Amino acid sequence: MPVGQRKDPYRNFRFLVEIDGIVQAGFSEVTLPDSTQDVVEYREGHEPPVLRKLPGLAKYGNVTLKWGVTDSLELYNWRRLVEQGKMGEARRNVAIIVLNEEGEPAARWEFYQAWPSKYDAPDLNAKGNEVAIETLEITHEGMKRTA
């Protein structure tokens, strides 16, 4: 990048969600998970009294999707597959894509062997005027940023 050329960060309000086999018009909020590694402390008896730190198991947080209630049941039915024990059908690949100012894909996170572990129906209030929001938590077995 030439000196003096500015690179602005992407905005967090332009994004797409891709789920194998599911078409959902839009989401109001997506929470991307963290990736952590357990630390295994180890020391052999002949070594100085200092612990070595080795990498252990990798852990990934859940993806959370929020959207306004419509007549679409695709995401709810995906959750039902898990409740019915049909894990072979339920596991999907998921991608979250951040769009640049021109609406083109700019950053992408992919999640593998994903399945919905929690569905939360909307809270309703006759005195309110908010949109009814459904929430889905998606558990997965690996993530990768590809762009």
GROMACS .gro file of C-alpha atoms in nm:
model
  147
    1MET     CA    1   0.000   0.000   0.000
    2PRO     CA    2   0.148   0.335  -0.100
    3VAL     CA    3   0.244   0.574   0.179
    4GLY     CA    4  -0.041   0.806   0.266
    5GLN     CA    5  -0.312   0.584   0.115
    6ARG     CA    6  -0.585   0.549   0.373
    7LYS     CA    7  -0.764   0.221   0.443
    8ASP     CA    8  -1.088   0.269   0.637
    9PRO     CA    9  -1.232  -0.020   0.839
   10TYR     CA   10  -1.554  -0.188   0.725
   11ARG     CA   11  -1.883  -0.095   0.886
   12ASN     CA   12  -2.064  -0.349   1.103
   13PHE     CA   13  -2.414  -0.292   0.962
   14ARG     CA   14  -2.370  -0.434   0.610
   15PHE     CA   15  -2.347  -0.811   0.618
   16LEU     CA   16  -2.481  -1.133   0.470
   17VAL     CA   17  -2.542  -1.474   0.625
   18GLU     CA   18  -2.511  -1.791   0.417
   19ILE     CA   19  -2.640  -2.122   0.553
   20ASP     CA   20  -2.626  -2.433   0.332
   21GLY     CA   21  -2.977  -2.503   0.207
   22ILE     CA   22  -3.150  -2.219   0.392
   23VAL     CA   23  -3.266  -1.891   0.240
   24GLN     CA   24  -3.341  -1.618   0.494
   25ALA     CA   25  -3.406  -1.263   0.379
   26GLY     CA   26  -3.217  -1.076   0.648
   27PHE     CA   27  -3.089  -1.051   1.002
   28SER     CA   28  -3.087  -0.753   1.231
   29GLU     CA   29  -2.789  -0.872   1.434
   30VAL     CA   30  -2.515  -1.134   1.412
   31THR     CA   31  -2.270  -1.205   1.694
   32LEU     CA   32  -1.948  -1.363   1.576
   33PRO     CA   33  -1.779  -1.597   1.823
   34ASP     CA   34  -1.434  -1.605   1.972
   35SER     CA   35  -1.167  -1.869   1.923
   36THR     CA   36  -0.962  -1.974   2.225
   37GLN     CA   37  -0.703  -2.236   2.307
   38ASP     CA   38  -0.675  -2.416   2.639
   39VAL     CA   39  -0.333  -2.386   2.799
   40VAL     CA   40  -0.174  -2.706   2.929
   41GLU     CA   41   0.083  -2.643   3.200
   42TYR     CA   42   0.361  -2.900   3.211
   43ARG     CA   43   0.687  -2.956   3.392
   44GLU     CA   44   0.924  -3.248   3.420
   45GLY     CA   45   1.097  -3.320   3.749
   46HIS     CA   46   1.450  -3.244   3.632
   47GLU     CA   47   1.360  -2.898   3.493
   48PRO     CA   48   1.388  -2.565   3.669
   49PRO     CA   49   1.080  -2.477   3.876
   50VAL     CA   50   0.907  -2.302   3.585
   51LEU     CA   51   0.602  -2.435   3.406
   52ARG     CA   52   0.603  -2.480   3.031
   53LYS     CA   53   0.282  -2.379   2.857
   54LEU     CA   54   0.158  -2.598   2.572
   55PRO     CA   55  -0.145  -2.553   2.347
   56GLY     CA   56  -0.443  -2.769   2.438
   57LEU     CA   57  -0.788  -2.803   2.284
   58ALA     CA   58  -0.923  -2.529   2.060
   59LYS     CA   59  -1.265  -2.393   2.158
   60TYR     CA   60  -1.509  -2.186   1.957
   61GLY     CA   61  -1.796  -1.974   2.084
   62ASN     CA   62  -2.142  -1.982   1.927
   63VAL     CA   63  -2.272  -1.770   1.641
   64THR     CA   64  -2.590  -1.581   1.737
   65LEU     CA   65  -2.845  -1.468   1.478
   66LYS     CA   66  -3.133  -1.228   1.547
   67TRP     CA   67  -3.412  -1.144   1.303
   68GLY     CA   68  -3.762  -1.002   1.295
   69VAL     CA   69  -4.043  -1.259   1.295
   70THR     CA   70  -4.190  -1.328   0.950
   71ASP     CA   71  -4.382  -1.620   0.801
   72SER     CA   72  -4.053  -1.806   0.728
   73LEU     CA   73  -4.003  -2.124   0.932
   74GLU     CA   74  -3.674  -2.235   0.775
   75LEU     CA   75  -3.449  -2.155   1.072
   76TYR     CA   76  -3.700  -2.289   1.324
   77ASN     CA   77  -3.731  -2.612   1.122
   78TRP     CA   78  -3.351  -2.640   1.117
   79ARG     CA   79  -3.357  -2.632   1.498
   80ARG     CA   80  -3.635  -2.895   1.499
   81LEU     CA   81  -3.404  -3.137   1.313
   82VAL     CA   82  -3.169  -3.123   1.613
   83GLU     CA   83  -3.457  -3.174   1.858
   84GLN     CA   84  -3.563  -3.480   1.657
   85GLY     CA   85  -3.208  -3.623   1.670
   86LYS     CA   86  -3.151  -3.588   1.294
   87MET     CA   87  -2.797  -3.456   1.329
   88GLY     CA   88  -2.689  -3.585   0.988
   89GLU     CA   89  -2.945  -3.354   0.826
   90ALA     CA   90  -2.890  -3.070   1.074
   91ARG     CA   91  -2.516  -3.011   1.028
   92ARG     CA   92  -2.448  -2.729   0.780
   93ASN     CA   93  -2.174  -2.488   0.682
   94VAL     CA   94  -2.236  -2.123   0.765
   95ALA     CA   95  -2.063  -1.808   0.641
   96ILE     CA   96  -2.086  -1.447   0.764
   97ILE     CA   97  -1.979  -1.189   0.508
   98VAL     CA   98  -1.912  -0.820   0.577
   99LEU     CA   99  -1.978  -0.594   0.277
  100ASN     CA  100  -1.775  -0.288   0.180
  101GLU     CA  101  -1.920   0.054   0.094
  102GLU     CA  102  -2.001  -0.063  -0.261
  103GLY     CA  103  -2.193  -0.366  -0.129
  104GLU     CA  104  -1.925  -0.616  -0.235
  105PRO     CA  105  -1.794  -0.896  -0.009
  106ALA     CA  106  -1.495  -0.771   0.190
  107ALA     CA  107  -1.444  -0.997   0.495
  108ARG     CA  108  -1.568  -1.355   0.541
  109TRP     CA  109  -1.585  -1.598   0.833
  110GLU     CA  110  -1.675  -1.963   0.771
  111PHE     CA  111  -1.809  -2.207   1.030
  112TYR     CA  112  -1.805  -2.583   0.980
  113GLN     CA  113  -2.035  -2.864   1.096
  114ALA     CA  114  -2.273  -2.604   1.240
  115TRP     CA  115  -2.606  -2.681   1.402
  116PRO     CA  116  -2.858  -2.476   1.601
  117SER     CA  117  -2.819  -2.544   1.973
  118LYS     CA  118  -3.072  -2.288   2.102
  119TYR     CA  119  -3.384  -2.115   1.969
  120ASP     CA  120  -3.538  -1.821   2.154
  121ALA     CA  121  -3.888  -1.705   2.059
  122PRO     CA  122  -3.971  -1.333   2.084
  123ASP     CA  123  -4.101  -1.160   2.393
  124LEU     CA  124  -4.438  -1.000   2.327
  125ASN     CA  125  -4.583  -0.687   2.487
  126ALA     CA  126  -4.919  -0.537   2.387
  127LYS     CA  127  -4.807  -0.192   2.512
  128GLY     CA  128  -4.483  -0.188   2.311
  129ASN     CA  129  -4.405  -0.099   1.952
  130GLU     CA  130  -4.081  -0.294   1.897
  131VAL     CA  131  -4.029  -0.558   1.630
  132ALA     CA  132  -4.074  -0.918   1.750
  133ILE     CA  133  -3.725  -1.076   1.738
  134GLU     CA  134  -3.632  -1.445   1.712
  135THR     CA  135  -3.284  -1.563   1.814
  136LEU     CA  136  -3.088  -1.871   1.709
  137GLU     CA  137  -2.757  -1.986   1.860
  138ILE     CA  138  -2.542  -2.191   1.628
  139THR     CA  139  -2.277  -2.428   1.759
  140HIS     CA  140  -1.995  -2.535   1.526
  141GLU     CA  141  -1.673  -2.733   1.517
  142GLY     CA  142  -1.438  -2.486   1.355
  143MET     CA  143  -1.407  -2.137   1.215
  144LYS     CA  144  -1.182  -1.970   0.965
  145ARG     CA  145  -1.151  -1.615   0.832
  146THR     CA  146  -1.101  -1.651   0.458
  147ALA     CA  147  -1.100  -1.286   0.346
   0.00000   0.00000   0.00000
